[in-house]
Short mmCIF file of C-alpha atoms in Angstrom, two decimals:
data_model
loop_
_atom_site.label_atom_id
_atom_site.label_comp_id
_atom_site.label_asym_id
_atom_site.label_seq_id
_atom_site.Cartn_x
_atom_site.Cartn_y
_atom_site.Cartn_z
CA UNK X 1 0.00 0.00 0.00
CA UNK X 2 0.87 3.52 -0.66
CA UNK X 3 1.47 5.71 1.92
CA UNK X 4 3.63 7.06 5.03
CA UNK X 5 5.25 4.58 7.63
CA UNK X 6 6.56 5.92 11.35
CA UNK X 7 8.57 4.04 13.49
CA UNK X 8 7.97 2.92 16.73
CA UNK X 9 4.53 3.76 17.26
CA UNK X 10 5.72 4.18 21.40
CA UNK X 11 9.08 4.91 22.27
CA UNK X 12 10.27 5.95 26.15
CA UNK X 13 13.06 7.86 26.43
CA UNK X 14 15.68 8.13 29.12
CA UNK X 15 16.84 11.78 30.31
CA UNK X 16 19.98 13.09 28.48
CA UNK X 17 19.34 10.26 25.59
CA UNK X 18 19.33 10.75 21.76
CA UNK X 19 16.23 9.30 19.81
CA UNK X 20 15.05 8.89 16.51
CA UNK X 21 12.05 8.79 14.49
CA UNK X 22 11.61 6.88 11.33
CA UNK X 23 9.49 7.90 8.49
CA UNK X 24 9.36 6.30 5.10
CA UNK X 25 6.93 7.44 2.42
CA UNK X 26 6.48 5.22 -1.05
CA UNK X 27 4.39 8.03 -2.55
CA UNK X 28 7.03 9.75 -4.59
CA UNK X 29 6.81 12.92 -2.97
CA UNK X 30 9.42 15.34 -2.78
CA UNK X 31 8.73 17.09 0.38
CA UNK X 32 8.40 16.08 3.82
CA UNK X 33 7.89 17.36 7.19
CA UNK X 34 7.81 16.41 11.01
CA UNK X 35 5.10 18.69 13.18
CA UNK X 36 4.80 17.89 16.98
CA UNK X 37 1.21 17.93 18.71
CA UNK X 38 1.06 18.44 22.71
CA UNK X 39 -2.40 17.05 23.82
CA UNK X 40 -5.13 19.37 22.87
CA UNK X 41 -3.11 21.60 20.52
CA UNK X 42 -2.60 21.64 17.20
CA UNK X 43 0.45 20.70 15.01
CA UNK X 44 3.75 22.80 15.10
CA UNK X 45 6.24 22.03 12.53
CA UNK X 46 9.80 21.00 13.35
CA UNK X 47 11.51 20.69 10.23
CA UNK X 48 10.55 20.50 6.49
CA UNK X 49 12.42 19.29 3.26
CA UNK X 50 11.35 20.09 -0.23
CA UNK X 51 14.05 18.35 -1.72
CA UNK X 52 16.18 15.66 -1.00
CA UNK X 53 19.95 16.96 0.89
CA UNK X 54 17.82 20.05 1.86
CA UNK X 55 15.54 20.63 5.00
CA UNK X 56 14.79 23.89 6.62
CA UNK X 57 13.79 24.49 10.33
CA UNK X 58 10.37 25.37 11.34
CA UNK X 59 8.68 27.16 14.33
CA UNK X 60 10.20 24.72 16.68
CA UNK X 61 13.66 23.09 15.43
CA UNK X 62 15.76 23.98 18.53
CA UNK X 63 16.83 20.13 20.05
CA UNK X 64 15.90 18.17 17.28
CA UNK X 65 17.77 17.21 13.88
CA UNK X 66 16.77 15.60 10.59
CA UNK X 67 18.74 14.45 7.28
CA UNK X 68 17.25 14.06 3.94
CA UNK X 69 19.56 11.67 2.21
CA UNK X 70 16.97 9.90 0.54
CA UNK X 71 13.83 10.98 -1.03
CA UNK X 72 11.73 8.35 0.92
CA UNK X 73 13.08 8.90 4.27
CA UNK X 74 13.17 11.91 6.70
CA UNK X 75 14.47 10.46 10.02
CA UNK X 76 14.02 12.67 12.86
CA UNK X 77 16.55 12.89 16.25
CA UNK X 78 15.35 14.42 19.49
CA UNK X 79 18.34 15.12 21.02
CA UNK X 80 19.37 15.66 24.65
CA UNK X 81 18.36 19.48 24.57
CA UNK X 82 15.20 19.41 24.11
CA UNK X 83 14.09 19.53 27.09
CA UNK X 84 10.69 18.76 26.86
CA UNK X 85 10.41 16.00 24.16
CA UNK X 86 7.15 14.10 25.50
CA UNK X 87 4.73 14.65 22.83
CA UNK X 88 3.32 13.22 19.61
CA UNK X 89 5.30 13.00 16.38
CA UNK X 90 3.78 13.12 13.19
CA UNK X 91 5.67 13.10 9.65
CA UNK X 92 4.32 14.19 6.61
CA UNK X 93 4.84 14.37 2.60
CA UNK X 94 3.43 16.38 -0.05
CA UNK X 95 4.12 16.33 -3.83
CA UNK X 96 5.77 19.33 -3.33
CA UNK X 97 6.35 21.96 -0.49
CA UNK X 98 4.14 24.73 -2.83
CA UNK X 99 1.41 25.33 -0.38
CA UNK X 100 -1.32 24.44 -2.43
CA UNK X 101 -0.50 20.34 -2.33
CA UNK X 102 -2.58 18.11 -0.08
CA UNK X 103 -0.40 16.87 2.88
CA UNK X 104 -0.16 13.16 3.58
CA UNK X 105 0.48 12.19 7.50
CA UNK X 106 1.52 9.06 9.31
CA UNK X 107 0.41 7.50 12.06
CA UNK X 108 2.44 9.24 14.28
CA UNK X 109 4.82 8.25 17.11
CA UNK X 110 4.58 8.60 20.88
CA UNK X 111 7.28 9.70 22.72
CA UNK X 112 7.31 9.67 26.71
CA UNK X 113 10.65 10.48 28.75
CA UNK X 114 10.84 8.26 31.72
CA UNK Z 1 2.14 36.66 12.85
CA UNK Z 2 0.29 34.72 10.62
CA UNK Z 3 -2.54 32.89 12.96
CA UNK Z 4 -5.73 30.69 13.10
CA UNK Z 5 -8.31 30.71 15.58
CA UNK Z 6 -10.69 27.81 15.53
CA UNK Z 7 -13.89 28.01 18.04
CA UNK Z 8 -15.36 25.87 19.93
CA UNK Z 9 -12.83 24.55 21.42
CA UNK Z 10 -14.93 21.53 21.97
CA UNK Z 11 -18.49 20.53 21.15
CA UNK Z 12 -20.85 18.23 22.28
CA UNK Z 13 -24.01 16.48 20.26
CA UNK Z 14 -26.05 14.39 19.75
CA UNK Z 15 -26.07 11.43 16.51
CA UNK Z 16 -28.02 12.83 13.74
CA UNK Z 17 -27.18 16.39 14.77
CA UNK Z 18 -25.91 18.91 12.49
CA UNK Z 19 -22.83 21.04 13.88
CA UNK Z 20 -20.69 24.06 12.59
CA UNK Z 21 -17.42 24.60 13.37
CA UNK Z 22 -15.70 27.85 13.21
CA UNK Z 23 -12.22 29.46 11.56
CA UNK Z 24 -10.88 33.17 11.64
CA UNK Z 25 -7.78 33.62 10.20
CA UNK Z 26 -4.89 36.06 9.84
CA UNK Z 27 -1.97 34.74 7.12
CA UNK Z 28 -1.46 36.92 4.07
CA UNK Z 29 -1.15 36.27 1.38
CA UNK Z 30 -3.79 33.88 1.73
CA UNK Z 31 -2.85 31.07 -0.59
CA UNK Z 32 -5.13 28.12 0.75
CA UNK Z 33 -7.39 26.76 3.86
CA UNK Z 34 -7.61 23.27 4.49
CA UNK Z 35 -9.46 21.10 7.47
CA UNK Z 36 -8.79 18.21 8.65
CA UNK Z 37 -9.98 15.49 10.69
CA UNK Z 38 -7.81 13.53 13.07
CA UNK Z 39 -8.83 10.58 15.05
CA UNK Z 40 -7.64 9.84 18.50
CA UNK Z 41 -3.66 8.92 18.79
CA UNK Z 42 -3.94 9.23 14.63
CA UNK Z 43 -2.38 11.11 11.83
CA UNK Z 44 -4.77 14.32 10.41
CA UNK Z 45 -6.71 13.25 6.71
CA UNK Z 46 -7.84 16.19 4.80
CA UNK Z 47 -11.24 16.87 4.26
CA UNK Z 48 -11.10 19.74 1.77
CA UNK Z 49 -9.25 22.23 0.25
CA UNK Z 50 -10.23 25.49 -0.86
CA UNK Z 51 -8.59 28.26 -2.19
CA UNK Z 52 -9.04 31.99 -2.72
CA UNK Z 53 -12.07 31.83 -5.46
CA UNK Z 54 -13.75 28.71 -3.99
CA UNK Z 55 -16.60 29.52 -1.35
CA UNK Z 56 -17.80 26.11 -0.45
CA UNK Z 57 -16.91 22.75 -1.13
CA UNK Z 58 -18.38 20.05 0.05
CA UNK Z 59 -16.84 16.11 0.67
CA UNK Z 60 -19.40 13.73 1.79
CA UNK Z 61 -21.58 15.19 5.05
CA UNK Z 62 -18.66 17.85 5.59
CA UNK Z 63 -19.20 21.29 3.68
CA UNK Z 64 -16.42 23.70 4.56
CA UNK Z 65 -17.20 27.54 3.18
CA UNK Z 66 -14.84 30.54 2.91
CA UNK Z 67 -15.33 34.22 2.91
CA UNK Z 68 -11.75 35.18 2.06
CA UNK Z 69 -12.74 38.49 2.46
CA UNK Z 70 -14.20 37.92 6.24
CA UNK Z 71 -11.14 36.03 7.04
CA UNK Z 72 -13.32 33.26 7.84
CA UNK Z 73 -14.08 29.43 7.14
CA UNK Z 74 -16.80 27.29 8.72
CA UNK Z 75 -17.06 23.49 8.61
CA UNK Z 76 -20.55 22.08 8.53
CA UNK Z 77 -21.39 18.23 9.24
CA UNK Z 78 -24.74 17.22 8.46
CA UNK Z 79 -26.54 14.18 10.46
CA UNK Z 80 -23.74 13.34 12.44
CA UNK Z 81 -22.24 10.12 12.86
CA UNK Z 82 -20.54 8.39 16.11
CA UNK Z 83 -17.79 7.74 13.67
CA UNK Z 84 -17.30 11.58 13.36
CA UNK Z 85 -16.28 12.05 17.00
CA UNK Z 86 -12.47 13.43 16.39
CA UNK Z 87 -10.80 16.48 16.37
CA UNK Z 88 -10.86 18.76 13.51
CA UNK Z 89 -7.96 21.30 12.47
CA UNK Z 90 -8.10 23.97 10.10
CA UNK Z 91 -4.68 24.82 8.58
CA UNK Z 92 -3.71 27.87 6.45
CA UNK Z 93 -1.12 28.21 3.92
CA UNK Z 94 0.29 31.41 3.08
CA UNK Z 95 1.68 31.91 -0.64
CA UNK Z 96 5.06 33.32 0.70
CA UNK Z 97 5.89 30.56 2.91
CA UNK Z 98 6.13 27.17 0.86
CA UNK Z 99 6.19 23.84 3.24
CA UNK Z 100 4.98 26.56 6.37
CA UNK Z 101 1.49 25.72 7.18
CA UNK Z 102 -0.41 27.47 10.20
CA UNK Z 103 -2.28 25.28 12.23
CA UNK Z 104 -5.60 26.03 14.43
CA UNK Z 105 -5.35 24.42 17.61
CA UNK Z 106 -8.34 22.60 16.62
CA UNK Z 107 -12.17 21.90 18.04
CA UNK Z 108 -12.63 18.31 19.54
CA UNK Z 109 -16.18 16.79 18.26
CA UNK Z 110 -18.01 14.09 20.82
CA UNK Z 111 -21.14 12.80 19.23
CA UNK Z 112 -23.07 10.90 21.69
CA UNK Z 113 -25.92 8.21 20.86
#
């Protein structure tokens, strides 16, 4: 099936550890993203890429990092500074980042620090 | 600051209902307004898209309307379903800012039986 894959669905973090998000799309799309969602907010975006070897930071990049080395994949790392990393990841892809194209989202990933 | 209101915040009703949710907006250059629906621990799926010279569209039971002038979007559901119990975001796209999407914080639908 077509679509976007995120991996794990639950993953615990230890304080001062490094984690990362997996996201795999098969749709062909050329840009992808990775918003955050705190429980009963909406979606703030971390990073985007609208090309493959590019990605830009969004509204809230500090303590996270991404590479875009392939066009299906757009791992995510939640480093040791963020400080606050218990929340939902979701990744995304669109055809293209013009704003116009329909974005596609995973099933997102839950992240608690223990 | 480009930014989306979206009110209620919640909503209660009952199956079969009809219900309106609101959207005020503030990004310019208004390229497009989307809303979506997202199920509990799920990722969003887009209900419609509309952009500056659409007014309404409709997808299924779900109309959404814009008055670009107003600044303003409304989603209606018609005879409501259990199944439509979710929370619903509407997300703005300015032309200016390609891959930067402004969510609302969204309005959380219960439909009871």
């Amino acid at each position: 099936d077509g679509g976007i894959t995120q991996s794990p669905k639950y993953l615990f973090r230890k304080e001062g550890q490094n984690v990362t998000l997996s996201c795999e799309q098969n749709l062909n799309h050329d840009a992808m993203y990775w918003y955050r969602q705190d429980p009963g907010q909406g979606l703030r975006l971390i990073y985007y890429s609208q090309i493959v070897n590019d990605f830009q930071k969004g509204d809230i990049a500090e303590g996270y990092s991404v590479s875009r080395e392939k066009k299906e994949s757009f791992p995510l790392t939640v480093t040791s500074a963020q400080k606050n990393p218990t929340a939902f990841y979701l990744c995304a892809s669109s055809i293209s980042a013009i704003s116009g194209n329909t974005i596609y989202f995973g099933e997102g990933s839950w992240l608690t620090v223990v | 600051k480009n930014q989306v209101e979206q009110s209620p915040q919640s909503l209660i009703i009952l199956e079969g209902k009809n219900c309106t949710l609101q959207c005020n907006y503030t990004v310019s250059p208004f390229s497009n307004l989307r809303w979506y629906k997202q199920d509990t621990g799920r990722g969003p799926v887009s209900l419609t898209i509309m952009t500056f010279s659409e007014n309404t569209k409709s997808n299924g039971r779900y109309t959404a309307t814009l008055d670009a002038d107003t600044k303003q979007s409304s989603l209606h559901i018609t005879a409501s379903q259990l199944s439509d119990s979710a929370s619903y975001f509407c997300v703005v796209s300015a032309l200016t800012n390609a891959g930067k999407s402004t969510f609302g914080d969204g309005t959380t639908l219960t439909v009871k039986p």
